[in-house]
Amino acid sequence: MPQLFDVPGWSVAEPTASGSKSEKSSKKRKRPTSDTSSKLLSAELNLEKLMDKLRESTKPDQGPKAESSSKFSLGKSKKGKKQSQDKSKPQAEASLARQISLPKPLQPIDKVSKEKRRSFQETHLRPEKRQKVRHSVDAPRALPPPRNQGKSTSPESEADLTVMQKSMKASLEGAKFRMINENLYKSDSQTAVQMMQEDPSVYREYHTGFRHQVQSWPTNPVQQYISLLKSYPPRTVIADLGCGDAALARGLLPEGMIVLSFDLISDGMYVVEADACTKIPLPGSEPSESQSGMGEGQITDVAVCSLSLMNTNWPSCLREAWRILKPSGELQIAEVASRFTDVKEFERVVSSIGFRLSKKDDRNSHFTLFEFEKMARKPYSEKEWAKITQRSSVLKPCEYKRR
């Protein structure tokens, strides 16, 4: 080895060959034998398994994924274990947070133990109230009864109304009746049919108001006709034109009479729906074109128009009555006395249709009764019928008093 510095008085001895070999040999690391290395490796693995078991016992339960991850990490290095633990830690925290945030399932009341109830009563309640609460907790709670139980909630129930409310209700019904009454008297039958079909309640409201008005009269013409027609032979066929609530049929059917009731709206029992001013669904014909006569095919003995000549085309109703009546059949008319502008003119109009006046009763202050008999007549053209209909103004609209 060459000298790097030349210092007087110093010298460096040359190394021998044996000395260099010994230094090199001393610096080399001795390898352990195979037995010692296998023992150390097994001890290290056993230590790692022990540490893993300790970690698993201290961690929260993470299900089957945690077990598989712990088994999979046995053969890995410490660095790999730390990384896997760092990754699994947020997942475990997230699953634990989800479990905590979920609401606990509600338990039914039946599953609550009675011992807890008794302990609560003994610790928190006075002795006199324990028995009452015990019954109320054990037994199901009863619902309070409804407020309107046993009371009618119908707006038409008179029992729940005060005197003032009843008076207001009657006034309202009277106003509706007068409005409907005015519309019916000032329109033809086709307009009335359309009005009833669009709103069937109009029909009911009108007849309800009409019954209240009739109550103030001394007598009802329908009751007079019931008393009169009871004396007729059994099986007499009577056509009630504009029958309303079919009071005539209800009174005469038990007496053995045959009563056919017609009005704009059917009640599904007594009343047949028909516009009597247009067509009555009964057999009968006009006289032939060549000569005057009575027509053919009729089955009706008596036709009754009790306060029913309302529309502006009321002469057409009497034309239909003539068609369905047998020869010498009866036409009974009852009308409010205040409607007549000229009683004689009214009689002439009815006679021109094919009837002859038999009786008249004007003794009642509210209405007049007429009895006509069917007579033979010549056939009329539509122009002639139009002229007769124009004479309908002899009956003016009926004005009922306020109730």
CSV table of C-alpha atoms in Angstrom, one decimal:
chain,number,residue,atom,x,y,z
A,1,MET,CA,0.0,0.0,0.0
A,2,PRO,CA,1.7,3.3,-1.0
A,3,GLN,CA,2.2,6.0,1.5
A,4,LEU,CA,-0.1,9.0,1.1
A,5,PHE,CA,1.9,11.3,3.4
A,6,ASP,CA,5.6,11.4,4.1
A,7,VAL,CA,6.0,12.4,7.8
A,8,PRO,CA,9.5,12.3,9.3
A,9,GLY,CA,9.8,9.9,12.2
A,10,TRP,CA,6.6,7.9,11.2
A,11,SER,CA,6.4,4.7,9.3
A,12,VAL,CA,3.6,2.2,8.6
A,13,ALA,CA,4.3,-1.5,8.6
A,14,GLU,CA,3.2,-3.6,5.6
A,15,PRO,CA,0.4,-6.0,6.4
A,16,THR,CA,1.0,-9.6,6.1
A,17,ALA,CA,-1.0,-12.0,4.1
A,18,SER,CA,-2.3,-14.0,7.0
A,19,GLY,CA,-3.4,-10.9,8.8
A,20,SER,CA,-5.6,-9.7,5.9
A,21,LYS,CA,-7.2,-13.1,5.6
A,22,SER,CA,-8.1,-13.2,9.3
A,23,GLU,CA,-9.6,-9.6,9.1
A,24,LYS,CA,-11.7,-10.6,6.1
A,25,SER,CA,-12.8,-13.8,7.7
A,26,SER,CA,-13.6,-11.9,11.0
A,27,LYS,CA,-15.8,-9.4,9.1
A,28,LYS,CA,-17.8,-12.2,7.4
A,29,ARG,CA,-21.1,-13.2,9.0
A,30,LYS,CA,-21.6,-16.7,10.2
A,31,ARG,CA,-24.7,-18.4,8.8
A,32,PRO,CA,-26.9,-20.3,11.4
A,33,THR,CA,-27.5,-23.9,10.9
A,34,SER,CA,-30.8,-25.1,9.4
A,35,ASP,CA,-32.3,-26.2,12.7
A,36,THR,CA,-31.9,-22.9,14.4
A,37,SER,CA,-33.4,-21.0,11.4
A,38,SER,CA,-36.5,-23.2,11.3
A,39,LYS,CA,-37.1,-22.7,15.0
A,40,LEU,CA,-36.8,-19.0,14.8
A,41,LEU,CA,-39.2,-18.8,11.8
A,42,SER,CA,-41.8,-21.0,13.5
A,43,ALA,CA,-41.6,-18.9,16.7
A,44,GLU,CA,-42.1,-15.7,14.7
A,45,LEU,CA,-45.2,-17.2,12.9
A,46,ASN,CA,-46.6,-18.3,16.3
A,47,LEU,CA,-46.1,-14.8,17.7
A,48,GLU,CA,-47.9,-13.3,14.7
A,49,LYS,CA,-50.9,-15.7,15.1
A,50,LEU,CA,-51.1,-14.8,18.8
A,51,MET,CA,-51.1,-11.1,18.1
A,52,ASP,CA,-53.8,-11.5,15.4
A,53,LYS,CA,-56.0,-13.4,17.8
A,54,LEU,CA,-55.6,-10.7,20.4
A,55,ARG,CA,-56.5,-8.0,17.9
A,56,GLU,CA,-59.6,-10.0,16.8
A,57,SER,CA,-60.8,-10.3,20.4
A,58,THR,CA,-60.5,-6.6,21.0
A,59,LYS,CA,-62.2,-5.5,17.6
A,60,PRO,CA,-66.0,-5.3,17.2
A,61,ASP,CA,-67.7,-8.1,15.3
A,62,GLN,CA,-67.5,-7.4,11.6
A,63,GLY,CA,-69.1,-10.6,10.3
A,64,PRO,CA,-67.7,-13.1,7.9
A,65,LYS,CA,-65.7,-10.5,6.0
A,66,ALA,CA,-63.5,-9.7,9.0
A,67,GLU,CA,-62.8,-13.5,9.5
A,68,SER,CA,-61.8,-14.0,5.9
A,69,SER,CA,-59.6,-10.9,6.0
A,70,SER,CA,-57.8,-12.0,9.2
A,71,LYS,CA,-57.2,-15.5,7.8
A,72,PHE,CA,-55.9,-14.0,4.6
A,73,SER,CA,-53.4,-11.8,6.4
A,74,LEU,CA,-51.5,-14.6,8.2
A,75,GLY,CA,-48.9,-15.1,5.6
A,76,LYS,CA,-48.3,-11.4,4.9
A,77,SER,CA,-45.6,-9.1,6.2
A,78,LYS,CA,-46.1,-6.6,9.0
A,79,LYS,CA,-46.3,-3.8,6.5
A,80,GLY,CA,-49.1,-5.6,4.6
A,81,LYS,CA,-51.0,-6.2,7.9
A,82,LYS,CA,-50.9,-2.5,8.8
A,83,GLN,CA,-52.2,-1.5,5.4
A,84,SER,CA,-55.1,-4.1,5.6
A,85,GLN,CA,-55.9,-2.9,9.1
A,86,ASP,CA,-55.9,0.7,8.0
A,87,LYS,CA,-58.3,-0.2,5.2
A,88,SER,CA,-60.6,-2.3,7.3
A,89,LYS,CA,-60.8,0.2,10.1
A,90,PRO,CA,-63.1,2.8,8.3
A,91,GLN,CA,-65.3,0.0,7.0
A,92,ALA,CA,-65.7,-1.3,10.5
A,93,GLU,CA,-66.5,2.1,11.8
A,94,ALA,CA,-69.1,2.7,9.0
A,95,SER,CA,-70.9,-0.6,9.7
A,96,LEU,CA,-70.9,0.2,13.4
A,97,ALA,CA,-72.3,3.6,12.7
A,98,ARG,CA,-75.1,2.1,10.6
A,99,GLN,CA,-76.0,-0.3,13.3
A,100,ILE,CA,-76.2,2.5,15.9
A,101,SER,CA,-78.2,4.8,13.7
A,102,LEU,CA,-80.9,2.2,12.9
A,103,PRO,CA,-84.0,2.5,15.1
A,104,LYS,CA,-84.8,-0.2,17.5
A,105,PRO,CA,-87.9,-2.3,16.6
A,106,LEU,CA,-90.9,-1.3,18.6
A,107,GLN,CA,-92.2,-3.9,21.0
A,108,PRO,CA,-96.0,-4.5,21.3
A,109,ILE,CA,-97.7,-3.6,24.5
A,110,ASP,CA,-98.5,-7.3,25.2
A,111,LYS,CA,-94.9,-8.2,25.4
A,112,VAL,CA,-94.1,-5.7,28.1
A,113,SER,CA,-93.7,-7.6,31.3
A,114,LYS,CA,-96.2,-7.0,34.0
A,115,GLU,CA,-93.4,-6.9,36.6
A,116,LYS,CA,-92.1,-3.6,35.1
A,117,ARG,CA,-95.6,-2.1,35.2
A,118,ARG,CA,-96.0,-3.1,38.9
A,119,SER,CA,-92.5,-1.8,39.8
A,120,PHE,CA,-93.3,1.5,38.0
A,121,GLN,CA,-96.6,1.8,39.9
A,122,GLU,CA,-95.0,1.0,43.3
A,123,THR,CA,-92.2,3.5,42.8
A,124,HIS,CA,-94.0,6.4,41.1
A,125,LEU,CA,-97.7,6.3,42.1
A,126,ARG,CA,-99.6,6.6,45.2
A,127,PRO,CA,-101.3,3.5,46.7
A,128,GLU,CA,-104.8,4.7,46.0
A,129,LYS,CA,-104.1,5.1,42.2
A,130,ARG,CA,-102.2,1.9,41.6
A,131,GLN,CA,-105.2,-0.3,41.2
A,132,LYS,CA,-106.8,2.1,38.7
A,133,VAL,CA,-103.7,2.4,36.6
A,134,ARG,CA,-103.2,-1.3,36.7
A,135,HIS,CA,-106.6,-1.9,35.1
A,136,SER,CA,-106.1,0.9,32.5
A,137,VAL,CA,-102.7,-0.5,31.5
A,138,ASP,CA,-103.8,-4.2,31.3
A,139,ALA,CA,-107.1,-3.6,29.6
A,140,PRO,CA,-107.3,-2.1,26.0
A,141,ARG,CA,-108.2,1.6,25.9
A,142,ALA,CA,-111.8,2.2,24.9
A,143,LEU,CA,-112.5,4.8,22.1
A,144,PRO,CA,-114.7,7.7,23.1
A,145,PRO,CA,-118.2,7.6,21.6
A,146,PRO,CA,-118.8,9.8,18.6
A,147,ARG,CA,-120.2,13.2,19.3
A,148,ASN,CA,-123.3,12.9,17.1
A,149,GLN,CA,-124.2,9.4,18.1
A,150,GLY,CA,-127.9,8.8,18.1
A,151,LYS,CA,-128.6,12.1,16.4
A,152,SER,CA,-129.6,12.6,12.8
A,153,THR,CA,-127.2,14.6,10.7
A,154,SER,CA,-129.6,15.0,7.8
A,155,PRO,CA,-130.2,18.6,6.9
A,156,GLU,CA,-134.0,17.8,6.6
A,157,SER,CA,-134.3,16.5,10.2
A,158,GLU,CA,-136.7,18.7,12.0
A,159,ALA,CA,-135.9,17.5,15.5
A,160,ASP,CA,-132.4,19.1,15.5
A,161,LEU,CA,-133.6,22.5,14.3
A,162,THR,CA,-134.6,25.4,16.5
A,163,VAL,CA,-137.8,27.4,16.0
A,164,MET,CA,-136.0,30.1,14.1
A,165,GLN,CA,-134.2,27.5,11.9
A,166,LYS,CA,-137.5,25.8,11.1
A,167,SER,CA,-139.0,29.1,10.2
A,168,MET,CA,-136.1,30.0,7.9
A,169,LYS,CA,-136.2,26.5,6.3
A,170,ALA,CA,-140.0,26.9,5.6
A,171,SER,CA,-139.4,30.3,4.1
A,172,LEU,CA,-136.7,29.0,1.9
A,173,GLU,CA,-138.8,26.0,0.7
A,174,GLY,CA,-141.7,28.4,0.0
A,175,ALA,CA,-139.5,30.7,-2.1
A,176,LYS,CA,-138.2,27.7,-4.1
A,177,PHE,CA,-141.8,26.5,-4.7
A,178,ARG,CA,-143.0,29.9,-5.9
A,179,MET,CA,-140.0,30.2,-8.3
A,180,ILE,CA,-140.6,26.8,-9.8
A,181,ASN,CA,-144.3,27.4,-9.9
A,182,GLU,CA,-143.8,30.6,-11.9
A,183,ASN,CA,-141.4,28.9,-14.4
A,184,LEU,CA,-143.9,26.0,-15.0
A,185,TYR,CA,-146.9,28.3,-15.6
A,186,LYS,CA,-145.0,30.5,-18.0
A,187,SER,CA,-143.5,27.8,-20.2
A,188,ASP,CA,-144.7,24.9,-22.3
A,189,SER,CA,-144.6,21.3,-21.3
A,190,GLN,CA,-141.5,20.5,-23.4
A,191,THR,CA,-139.5,23.2,-21.4
A,192,ALA,CA,-140.9,21.7,-18.1
A,193,VAL,CA,-139.8,18.2,-19.1
A,194,GLN,CA,-136.3,19.4,-19.9
A,195,MET,CA,-136.1,21.3,-16.6
A,196,MET,CA,-137.2,18.2,-14.6
A,197,GLN,CA,-134.8,15.9,-16.4
A,198,GLU,CA,-131.8,18.2,-15.8
A,199,ASP,CA,-132.6,18.5,-12.1
A,200,PRO,CA,-135.0,15.9,-10.7
A,201,SER,CA,-135.0,17.6,-7.3
A,202,VAL,CA,-137.1,20.4,-8.9
A,203,TYR,CA,-140.0,18.0,-9.2
A,204,ARG,CA,-139.7,16.9,-5.5
A,205,GLU,CA,-139.4,20.5,-4.2
A,206,TYR,CA,-142.4,21.6,-6.2
A,207,HIS,CA,-144.7,18.9,-4.9
A,208,THR,CA,-143.4,19.4,-1.4
A,209,GLY,CA,-144.3,23.0,-1.5
A,210,PHE,CA,-147.6,22.3,-3.1
A,211,ARG,CA,-148.6,20.0,-0.3
A,212,HIS,CA,-147.8,22.8,2.2
A,213,GLN,CA,-150.0,25.2,0.3
A,214,VAL,CA,-152.9,22.8,0.1
A,215,GLN,CA,-152.8,22.4,3.9
A,216,SER,CA,-154.1,25.9,4.2
A,217,TRP,CA,-157.1,25.3,2.0
A,218,PRO,CA,-160.5,24.3,3.5
A,219,THR,CA,-160.6,21.2,1.4
A,220,ASN,CA,-158.4,19.4,-1.1
A,221,PRO,CA,-159.9,18.7,-4.6
A,222,VAL,CA,-158.1,15.3,-4.7
A,223,GLN,CA,-160.0,14.2,-1.6
A,224,GLN,CA,-163.2,15.3,-3.1
A,225,TYR,CA,-162.5,13.2,-6.2
A,226,ILE,CA,-161.6,10.2,-4.1
A,227,SER,CA,-165.0,10.5,-2.3
A,228,LEU,CA,-166.8,11.0,-5.6
A,229,LEU,CA,-165.2,8.1,-7.6
A,230,LYS,CA,-165.6,5.6,-4.8
A,231,SER,CA,-169.2,5.3,-5.7
A,232,TYR,CA,-168.4,4.4,-9.3
A,233,PRO,CA,-168.7,0.7,-10.4
A,234,PRO,CA,-165.7,-1.5,-9.6
A,235,ARG,CA,-163.0,-1.8,-12.3
A,236,THR,CA,-163.7,1.7,-13.5
A,237,VAL,CA,-160.6,2.8,-15.5
A,238,ILE,CA,-159.4,6.3,-14.4
A,239,ALA,CA,-156.6,8.3,-15.9
A,240,ASP,CA,-155.0,10.8,-13.6
A,241,LEU,CA,-153.3,13.4,-15.8
A,242,GLY,CA,-150.6,15.4,-13.9
A,243,CYS,CA,-151.0,13.2,-10.8
A,244,GLY,CA,-148.2,14.6,-8.7
A,245,ASP,CA,-147.5,12.1,-5.9
A,246,ALA,CA,-150.5,9.9,-7.1
A,247,ALA,CA,-152.7,10.6,-4.1
A,248,LEU,CA,-155.8,9.6,-6.2
A,249,ALA,CA,-154.4,6.2,-7.0
A,250,ARG,CA,-153.4,5.5,-3.4
A,251,GLY,CA,-156.9,6.3,-2.3
A,252,LEU,CA,-158.9,4.5,-5.0
A,253,LEU,CA,-156.8,1.3,-5.7
A,254,PRO,CA,-157.9,-0.3,-2.4
A,255,GLU,CA,-161.5,0.4,-3.5
A,256,GLY,CA,-161.1,-1.8,-6.6
A,257,MET,CA,-160.7,1.0,-9.1
A,258,ILE,CA,-158.1,0.9,-11.9
A,259,VAL,CA,-156.1,4.2,-11.7
A,260,LEU,CA,-153.4,5.1,-14.3
A,261,SER,CA,-151.3,7.9,-13.1
A,262,PHE,CA,-149.1,10.1,-15.4
A,263,ASP,CA,-146.7,12.9,-14.7
A,264,LEU,CA,-143.4,14.4,-15.9
A,265,ILE,CA,-141.3,12.2,-13.5
A,266,SER,CA,-142.0,8.6,-12.5
A,267,ASP,CA,-141.7,7.5,-8.9
A,268,GLY,CA,-141.1,3.9,-9.8
A,269,MET,CA,-144.4,2.7,-8.2
A,270,TYR,CA,-147.6,4.5,-9.1
A,271,VAL,CA,-146.6,7.2,-11.6
A,272,VAL,CA,-145.8,6.6,-15.3
A,273,GLU,CA,-143.5,9.1,-16.8
A,274,ALA,CA,-145.3,11.0,-19.7
A,275,ASP,CA,-145.9,14.5,-21.0
A,276,ALA,CA,-149.8,14.6,-21.1
A,277,CYS,CA,-149.7,17.6,-23.4
A,278,THR,CA,-147.7,15.6,-26.0
A,279,LYS,CA,-148.6,11.9,-25.8
A,280,ILE,CA,-150.3,9.8,-23.2
A,281,PRO,CA,-149.3,6.1,-23.5
A,282,LEU,CA,-152.9,4.8,-23.7
A,283,PRO,CA,-154.9,3.5,-26.7
A,284,GLY,CA,-157.3,5.8,-28.6
A,285,SER,CA,-157.6,7.7,-31.8
A,286,GLU,CA,-158.8,11.0,-33.4
A,287,PRO,CA,-161.9,10.9,-35.5
A,288,SER,CA,-161.5,9.9,-39.1
A,289,GLU,CA,-160.8,12.6,-41.8
A,290,SER,CA,-164.1,12.1,-43.6
A,291,GLN,CA,-166.6,12.7,-40.9
A,292,SER,CA,-167.0,13.5,-37.2
A,293,GLY,CA,-166.9,10.8,-34.6
A,294,MET,CA,-165.6,9.5,-31.3
A,295,GLY,CA,-162.4,7.8,-32.4
A,296,GLU,CA,-161.7,4.1,-31.7
A,297,GLY,CA,-159.7,1.9,-29.3
A,298,GLN,CA,-160.3,3.7,-26.0
A,299,ILE,CA,-160.3,2.0,-22.6
A,300,THR,CA,-160.5,5.0,-20.2
A,301,ASP,CA,-163.8,5.8,-18.4
A,302,VAL,CA,-162.8,8.9,-16.5
A,303,ALA,CA,-159.9,11.5,-17.1
A,304,VAL,CA,-159.0,13.7,-14.1
A,305,CYS,CA,-157.1,17.0,-14.3
A,306,SER,CA,-156.8,18.1,-10.7
A,307,LEU,CA,-154.9,21.4,-10.6
A,308,SER,CA,-152.7,20.1,-13.5
A,309,LEU,CA,-153.5,22.5,-16.4
A,310,MET,CA,-150.3,24.5,-15.7
A,311,ASN,CA,-148.2,24.9,-18.9
A,312,THR,CA,-149.0,27.4,-21.7
A,313,ASN,CA,-150.1,24.5,-24.0
A,314,TRP,CA,-152.6,23.0,-21.6
A,315,PRO,CA,-155.3,22.7,-24.4
A,316,SER,CA,-153.2,19.9,-25.8
A,317,CYS,CA,-153.6,17.9,-22.6
A,318,LEU,CA,-157.4,18.1,-23.0
A,319,ARG,CA,-157.0,17.0,-26.7
A,320,GLU,CA,-155.2,13.9,-25.4
A,321,ALA,CA,-157.9,13.3,-22.8
A,322,TRP,CA,-160.5,13.3,-25.6
A,323,ARG,CA,-158.5,10.8,-27.6
A,324,ILE,CA,-158.1,8.2,-24.7
A,325,LEU,CA,-161.7,8.5,-23.3
A,326,LYS,CA,-164.5,6.2,-24.3
A,327,PRO,CA,-167.6,7.6,-26.0
A,328,SER,CA,-169.5,9.7,-23.4
A,329,GLY,CA,-166.5,9.4,-21.0
A,330,GLU,CA,-166.1,11.9,-18.2
A,331,LEU,CA,-163.5,14.7,-17.9
A,332,GLN,CA,-163.1,16.1,-14.4
A,333,ILE,CA,-161.3,19.4,-14.0
A,334,ALA,CA,-160.4,21.2,-10.8
A,335,GLU,CA,-158.6,24.5,-11.0
A,336,VAL,CA,-157.7,27.4,-8.7
A,337,ALA,CA,-160.5,30.0,-8.9
A,338,SER,CA,-158.0,33.0,-9.1
A,339,ARG,CA,-156.6,31.7,-12.4
A,340,PHE,CA,-159.7,32.3,-14.5
A,341,THR,CA,-159.7,35.5,-16.5
A,342,ASP,CA,-163.1,34.5,-17.9
A,343,VAL,CA,-164.9,31.3,-16.8
A,344,LYS,CA,-167.3,31.3,-19.7
A,345,GLU,CA,-164.4,31.6,-22.2
A,346,PHE,CA,-162.7,28.7,-20.5
A,347,GLU,CA,-165.8,26.6,-20.9
A,348,ARG,CA,-166.0,27.5,-24.6
A,349,VAL,CA,-162.4,26.5,-25.1
A,350,VAL,CA,-162.9,23.1,-23.5
A,351,SER,CA,-166.1,22.6,-25.5
A,352,SER,CA,-164.3,23.4,-28.8
A,353,ILE,CA,-162.0,20.4,-28.1
A,354,GLY,CA,-165.0,18.0,-28.0
A,355,PHE,CA,-166.6,18.2,-24.6
A,356,ARG,CA,-169.9,19.3,-23.2
A,357,LEU,CA,-170.3,20.9,-19.7
A,358,SER,CA,-172.3,18.7,-17.4
A,359,LYS,CA,-171.7,20.2,-13.9
A,360,LYS,CA,-169.9,23.1,-12.3
A,361,ASP,CA,-169.2,23.7,-8.6
A,362,ASP,CA,-167.8,27.1,-7.6
A,363,ARG,CA,-168.9,27.1,-4.0
A,364,ASN,CA,-165.4,26.7,-2.8
A,365,SER,CA,-163.5,29.9,-2.3
A,366,HIS,CA,-160.2,28.4,-3.5
A,367,PHE,CA,-161.0,26.3,-6.6
A,368,THR,CA,-163.7,25.5,-9.1
A,369,LEU,CA,-164.8,22.0,-10.1
A,370,PHE,CA,-166.0,21.2,-13.7
A,371,GLU,CA,-167.4,18.0,-15.1
A,372,PHE,CA,-167.5,17.5,-18.9
A,373,GLU,CA,-168.7,14.7,-21.1
A,374,LYS,CA,-167.0,13.6,-24.3
A,375,MET,CA,-168.9,14.4,-27.5
A,376,ALA,CA,-168.3,13.6,-31.2
A,377,ARG,CA,-166.4,16.2,-33.2
A,378,LYS,CA,-164.9,16.6,-36.6
A,379,PRO,CA,-161.2,16.2,-37.2
A,380,TYR,CA,-159.0,19.3,-36.8
A,381,SER,CA,-156.0,20.3,-38.8
A,382,GLU,CA,-152.8,21.4,-37.0
A,383,LYS,CA,-153.6,25.1,-37.9
A,384,GLU,CA,-156.9,24.8,-36.1
A,385,TRP,CA,-155.3,23.2,-33.1
A,386,ALA,CA,-152.8,26.1,-33.0
A,387,LYS,CA,-155.6,28.6,-32.9
A,388,ILE,CA,-157.2,26.7,-29.9
A,389,THR,CA,-153.9,26.6,-28.1
A,390,GLN,CA,-153.5,30.4,-28.5
A,391,ARG,CA,-156.7,30.8,-26.4
A,392,SER,CA,-154.9,29.3,-23.4
A,393,SER,CA,-154.5,32.7,-21.8
A,394,VAL,CA,-158.0,32.3,-20.3
A,395,LEU,CA,-156.0,30.7,-17.4
A,396,LYS,CA,-153.3,32.9,-16.0
A,397,PRO,CA,-150.4,31.7,-13.8
A,398,CYS,CA,-151.4,30.8,-10.3
A,399,GLU,CA,-149.9,32.9,-7.5
A,400,TYR,CA,-149.6,31.2,-4.1
A,401,LYS,CA,-149.3,33.1,-0.9
A,402,ARG,CA,-146.1,33.2,1.2
A,403,ARG,CA,-146.0,30.7,4.0
